[in-house]
Amino acid sequence: GLGRWAEADAAVAGEVLYDLPRFGNVSLLHLTDSHAQLLPQHFREPSVNLGAGPMKGRLPHLVGEQLLKACQVPPGTPVAHALTHLDFDAAADRYGKSGGFAHLATLVKRLKASRPGALLLDGGDSWQGSATALWTRGQDMVDAARLLGVDVMTGHWEFTLGMERVRELVERQLGPLQFLAHNVKTADFGDPVFDGHTVREINGVRVAIIGQAYPYTPIANPRYLVADWTFGIREQELQKLVDTVRAQGAQLVVLLSHNGMDLDLKLASRVSGIDAILGGHTHDALPLAIEVSNRGGRTVVTNAGCNGKFLGVLDFDVRGGQLRGYRYTLLPVFANLLPADAQMQALIAGVRAPYEARLAEVLAVPEGTLYRRGNFNGTGDQLLLDALLQVQDAQIAFSPGFRWGSTLLAGQPLTREWLLDMTATTYSYATVSEMSGATIKAVLEDVADNLFNPDPYYQQGGDMVRVGGLRYAITPGAGMGQRISDLRLDGQPLDADRLYKVAGWAPVAEEARTAHTRPVWELVEEWLRAQGGRLAAREPNVPAILGALPDPGFAA
Amino acid sequence: MRIRAQVQGSGAVVRVLMNHEMETGQRKDPNGRTIPAWHITDVTATLNGKTVLTAEWGPAVSRNPFLQFTLKNAKAGDKVAISWKDTRGDTRTDEATVA
Amino acid sequence: APAHAFNKSAFQATSVQDAVKALGGSGALAESKDVSLQGPEIAENGAVVPLVGASPLPGIKLLAFMVEKNPNTLSAAFHVTDAVEANFSTRVKMAETSPVYAVAIAADGKAYFAKKEIKVTLGGCGG
Ligand SMILES: [Mn+2]
Ligand SMILES: [Mn+2]
């Protein structure tokens, strides 16, 4: 589908961008990791996205110009802006905001009209990431997804609403939308918790869709929220399920995955019989599909970014029970090029009405752009770190390497809504603890291995924990326990045996729930108010990177 | 104990959840005293009264242990009994019917 | 009384080699495609790590789970009879990231194993 972009003029309007010719007879529309962003916003793609081990320098681990070159996307175009951090502030001004469910709804309607029978799949991370999703415990997103016409979904952050709420929404509110997760089982005897797959007939073709929830949910997020359930990649069970649905007559088998792209690429090389993996979790906005060979043939792997910025369109030509060909296009959702759907706009207005005043309160006006995404740090996280250090009177601050959160341009008012876009989880407790220098190093080593382990099955798909106060160096290519070096506080080497006062938020341990600490956004608000309305530009504290540069996944 | 014995092919899959602390002997109480080891050591399974499996467990088996094994030949109605003995000499036996 | 009483010395071993010897294994320990070990790459909870070990080899008398970096290597040993398959599952505690073994010992004392690295992590973060 990239040829079309190459031919497109930068000034070309939405009619051309979105007038995607139909191909074949089975179409899947793919939305993932919307993180509850009902309204259009900005999202700056990473300038640092290093690939570990064999993934170094390979898609999706390319950024900026290197990514555009590899995917043959002309620079200086709206699509180039959607895919990269390049000249971000000016381009964001020029092309406007992305996503928004009212604009997405218009695009989905158009595509469904041109592709009769098309299904809309949601890869998860839909019920978390905004104030209203937190305050309505996911209700706003369930209602919006049903109106959007989502047919099938799987999950990750959904589970942080807790087992009871997830069950209630899935069993009583979601229908006819189906929640699929073959890899979630009860912790006692390993019974399935959700349906694992569904078979739908599209224009006479039997299509099996299997759901794969985020396999490491109880590790990346608090286990107590899913205490009775167990997850996992479950490669062998997946193979069995694929074989079963094939034997039962499925002509096309698709995995709706929340594994993360590196993990999906490995899975695709080991499991046979899957035609396509539509993936999420790692928020890789990748404009093309990657073909992976395995003993059954080949599997197409995609990843559709985040925050409602993109809609993936995968068209298959299936004739005589055989897959003859496919086309994949990742459509950027530009709010300025897609008129808002009135029905969806009304739903969103209704959801927001009771909260509008709370959401709109201005806390400061930033002088620099505030973003999060990137392997090591962003200006938005630096704001959180600076606030934690000061309010908690700490020497060191940690902020989790989440990949969600919207981007605020310099000069745009920083509202409570934006702050919650950056921090809204069901366990955003602010913490302060005494940690030894040795423990601090161990924490950094642990997170670094979850990001840079050369085997994707051992990765967790987040970014490096953001660090305030402390300076360090990282060698991504080193082994576990060997990556972090030269830890310094105020220029002095960190003492392994000394205790330091460390602030953080969003702990996964259960003790924090009963400690009655404040949510992190209250502390940050307090700090923002003390800035007197203006917020100076933030300089992100990033580690020295050793032995890894230059790398096409790193832009200076 | 919770026991599930389900026919599969010509045999049966038996899954068991036991209640036991499985204390390792390596933890300390709040006063710094070592909590003595207390764990299941021996597990026996019988099919219609005949021993089909024995197992030895150390303190590294998880609290409230899980056990799964597969009987080569079993049919619905057969009786499966599971027994354990722990470091204190306590024992317990429970029975289930293959379904 | 059980057919095999608790083998205390095997559970006190601090290496795979010593544990296998104490369980009656003799000769070299060989990695084998005919032993399988299933477990998570990353443990959801280091206190409850599900393992499945199996071997289709004829004449397997014992199947054991071992965690190299636990204070004591041997976690559990299953004595195989003609009535059961050499295919067992249990859940074990792991103190830290470690290679985990399923070891199958044949009647002649030969020991075969499958090995897998299982990571125990502090957790947190995510996309
Ligand atoms: Mn995710
Ligand atoms: Mn996500």
Short mmCIF file of C-alpha atoms in Angstrom, two decimals, chain A residues 51-56 61 216 233 235 259-267 269-270 448-461 476-480 483, chain C residues 40-42 116-119:
data_model
loop_
_atom_site.label_atom_id
_atom_site.label_comp_id
_atom_site.label_asym_id
_atom_site.label_seq_id
_atom_site.Cartn_x
_atom_site.Cartn_y
_atom_site.Cartn_z
CA GLY A 51 16.41 -3.25 18.65
CA ALA A 52 17.93 -5.87 20.93
CA GLY A 53 20.26 -8.63 19.71
CA PRO A 54 19.22 -9.86 16.26
CA MET A 55 16.56 -7.12 16.04
CA LYS A 56 19.16 -4.34 16.04
CA HIS A 61 13.45 -0.69 15.33
CA TYR A 216 2.98 -10.88 30.85
CA ILE A 233 2.60 -17.00 25.58
CA GLU A 235 2.95 -21.27 22.01
CA ASN A 259 2.27 -9.68 22.40
CA GLY A 260 4.34 -6.80 21.11
CA MET A 261 5.98 -6.84 17.71
CA ASP A 262 9.33 -8.51 18.44
CA LEU A 263 7.53 -11.31 20.25
CA ASP A 264 5.04 -11.64 17.38
CA LEU A 265 7.88 -11.92 14.86
CA LYS A 266 9.43 -14.78 16.84
CA LEU A 267 6.07 -16.45 17.38
CA SER A 269 8.60 -18.12 12.92
CA ARG A 270 7.68 -20.96 15.29
CA ALA A 448 17.01 -3.13 31.16
CA ASP A 449 16.83 -6.90 30.65
CA ASN A 450 13.09 -6.70 30.10
CA LEU A 451 13.79 -4.22 27.29
CA PHE A 452 17.07 -5.46 25.81
CA ASN A 453 17.09 -9.24 26.32
CA PRO A 454 18.05 -10.56 22.85
CA ASP A 455 15.23 -13.14 23.03
CA PRO A 456 11.82 -11.43 22.60
CA TYR A 457 10.12 -14.13 24.69
CA TYR A 458 12.06 -12.70 27.65
CA GLN A 459 11.11 -9.07 26.95
CA GLN A 460 8.18 -7.16 28.42
CA GLY A 461 7.58 -4.55 25.77
CA PRO A 476 22.18 -2.46 25.79
CA GLY A 477 24.12 -5.32 24.17
CA ALA A 478 25.63 -6.61 27.44
CA GLY A 479 24.18 -9.54 29.40
CA MET A 480 21.81 -9.52 32.35
CA ARG A 483 24.32 -3.39 31.35
CA PRO C 40 7.17 -19.81 31.28
CA GLU C 41 10.08 -17.74 29.93
CA ILE C 42 9.29 -15.17 32.61
CA LYS C 116 15.11 -23.93 30.07
CA GLU C 117 16.04 -20.51 31.42
CA ILE C 118 13.21 -19.08 33.53
CA LYS C 119 13.45 -15.45 34.48
#
